CSV table of C-alpha atoms in Angstrom, one decimal:
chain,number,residue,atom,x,y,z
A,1,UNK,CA,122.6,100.1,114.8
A,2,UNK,CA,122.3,103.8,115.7
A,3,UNK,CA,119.9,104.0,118.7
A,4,UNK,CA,118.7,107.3,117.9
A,5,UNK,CA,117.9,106.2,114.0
A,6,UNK,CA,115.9,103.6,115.6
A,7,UNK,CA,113.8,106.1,118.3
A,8,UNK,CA,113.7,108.5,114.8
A,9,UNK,CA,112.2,105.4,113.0
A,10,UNK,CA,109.4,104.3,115.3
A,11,UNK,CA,108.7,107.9,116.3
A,12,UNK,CA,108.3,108.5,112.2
A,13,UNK,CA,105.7,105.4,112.2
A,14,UNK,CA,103.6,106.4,115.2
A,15,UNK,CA,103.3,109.9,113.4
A,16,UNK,CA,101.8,108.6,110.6
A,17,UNK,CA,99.4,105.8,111.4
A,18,UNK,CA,98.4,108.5,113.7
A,19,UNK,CA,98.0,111.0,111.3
A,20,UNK,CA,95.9,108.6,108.9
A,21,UNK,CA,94.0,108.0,111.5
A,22,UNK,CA,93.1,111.5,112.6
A,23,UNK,CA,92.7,112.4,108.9
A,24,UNK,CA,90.1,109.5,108.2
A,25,UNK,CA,88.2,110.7,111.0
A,26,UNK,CA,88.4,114.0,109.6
A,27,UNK,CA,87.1,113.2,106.4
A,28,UNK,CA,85.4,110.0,106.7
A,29,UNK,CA,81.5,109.9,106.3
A,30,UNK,CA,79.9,110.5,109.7
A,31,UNK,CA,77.2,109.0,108.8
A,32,UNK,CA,75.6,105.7,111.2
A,33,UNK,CA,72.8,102.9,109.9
A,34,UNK,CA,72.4,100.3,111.8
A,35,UNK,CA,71.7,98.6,108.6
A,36,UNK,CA,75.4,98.7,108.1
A,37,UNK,CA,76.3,96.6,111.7
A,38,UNK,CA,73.9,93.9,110.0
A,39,UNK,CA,76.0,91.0,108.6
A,40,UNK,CA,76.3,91.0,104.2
A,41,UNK,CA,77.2,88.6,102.0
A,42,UNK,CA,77.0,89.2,98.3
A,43,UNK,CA,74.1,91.6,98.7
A,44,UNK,CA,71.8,88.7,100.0
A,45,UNK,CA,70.7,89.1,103.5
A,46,UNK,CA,71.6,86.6,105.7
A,47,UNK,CA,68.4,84.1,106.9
A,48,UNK,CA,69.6,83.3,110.7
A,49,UNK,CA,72.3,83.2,112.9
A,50,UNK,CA,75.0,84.5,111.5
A,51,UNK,CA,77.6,83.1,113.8
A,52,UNK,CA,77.0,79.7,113.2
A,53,UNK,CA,80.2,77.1,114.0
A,54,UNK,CA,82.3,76.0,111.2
A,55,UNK,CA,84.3,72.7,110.6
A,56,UNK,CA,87.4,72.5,112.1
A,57,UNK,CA,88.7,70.8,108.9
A,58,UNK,CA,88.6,74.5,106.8
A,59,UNK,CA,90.5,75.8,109.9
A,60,UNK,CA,93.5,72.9,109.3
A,61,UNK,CA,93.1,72.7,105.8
A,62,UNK,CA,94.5,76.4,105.7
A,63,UNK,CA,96.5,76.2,108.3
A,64,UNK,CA,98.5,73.7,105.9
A,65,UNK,CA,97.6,75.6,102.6
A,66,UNK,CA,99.8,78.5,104.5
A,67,UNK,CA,102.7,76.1,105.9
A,68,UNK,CA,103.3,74.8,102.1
A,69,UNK,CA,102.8,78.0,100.8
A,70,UNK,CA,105.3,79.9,103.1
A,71,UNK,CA,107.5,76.7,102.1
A,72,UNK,CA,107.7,77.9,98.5
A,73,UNK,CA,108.8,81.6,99.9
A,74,UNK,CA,111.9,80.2,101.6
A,75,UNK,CA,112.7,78.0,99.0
A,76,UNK,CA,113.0,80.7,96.5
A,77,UNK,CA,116.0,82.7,98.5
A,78,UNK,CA,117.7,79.7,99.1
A,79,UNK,CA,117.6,78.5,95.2
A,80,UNK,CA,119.5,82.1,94.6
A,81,UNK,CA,122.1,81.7,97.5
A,82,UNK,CA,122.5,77.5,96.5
A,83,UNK,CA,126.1,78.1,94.7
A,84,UNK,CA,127.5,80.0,96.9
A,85,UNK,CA,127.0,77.6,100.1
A,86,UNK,CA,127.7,74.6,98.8
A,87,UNK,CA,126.9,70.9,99.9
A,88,UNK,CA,125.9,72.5,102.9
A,89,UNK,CA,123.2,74.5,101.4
A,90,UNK,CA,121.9,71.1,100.4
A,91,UNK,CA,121.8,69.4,103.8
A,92,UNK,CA,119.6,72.2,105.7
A,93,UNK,CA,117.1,72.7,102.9
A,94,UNK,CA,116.8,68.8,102.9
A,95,UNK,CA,115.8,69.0,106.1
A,96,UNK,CA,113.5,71.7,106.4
A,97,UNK,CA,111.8,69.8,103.6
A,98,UNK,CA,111.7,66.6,105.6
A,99,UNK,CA,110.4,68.5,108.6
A,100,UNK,CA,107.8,69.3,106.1
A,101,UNK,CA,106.7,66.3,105.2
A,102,UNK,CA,106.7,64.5,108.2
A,103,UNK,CA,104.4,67.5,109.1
A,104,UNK,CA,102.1,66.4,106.2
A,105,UNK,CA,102.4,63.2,106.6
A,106,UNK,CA,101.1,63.3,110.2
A,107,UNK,CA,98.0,65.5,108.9
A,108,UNK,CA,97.7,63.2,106.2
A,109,UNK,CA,97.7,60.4,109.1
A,110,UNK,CA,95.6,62.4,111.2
A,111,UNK,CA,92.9,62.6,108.8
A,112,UNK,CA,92.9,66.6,108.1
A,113,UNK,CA,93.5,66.2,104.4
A,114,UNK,CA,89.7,64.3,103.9
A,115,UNK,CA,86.4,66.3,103.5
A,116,UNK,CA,83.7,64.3,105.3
């Protein structure tokens, strides 16, 4: 690759996240509330603390909601590329998916997957 196309490139992309910037701050409302620092949800205020600890169990729970889902991303390249690779094709998505489910299996295991 060209170095100067790649200088051009990131040179084109500082330009304009700068330029959105400057031009929301142009034209962006100026105006400050301290009601709008307050934390919202749903238009009820909140009674409280608002930073109040969570379960870690949401935390894993997506954690493996996004490992299985970015699962079915790669799985849908390979399925296009599978006739042209062969038995070989075969063998590494076999074991990506049993990589997987030893993952889910050790959650499963763990006790991540049960709402208590």
């Amino acid at each position: 690759m060209n170095f100067s196309l790649l200088i051009t490139v990131l040179l084109t992309a500082v330009v304009l996240v700068a330029g959105a910037y400057v031009v929301a701050k142009l034209i962006g409302p100026r105006s400050y509330n301290p009601v709008k620092g307050e934390p919202f949800e749903c238009g009820i205020p909140t009674r409280g603390s608002s930073w109040m600890p969570m379960h870690v169990g949401f935390y894993l729970f997506a954690i493996l909601f996004l490992i299985f889902d970015i699962e079915t991303v790669f799985l849908y390249p390979w399925a296009v590329v599978v006739k042209q690779y062969g038995v070989m094709a075969l063998v590494s998505i076999g074991f990506f998916l049993l990589v997987l489910v030893f993952g889910l299996a050790y959650a499963w295991r763990k006790g991540v997957l049960e709402w208590k």
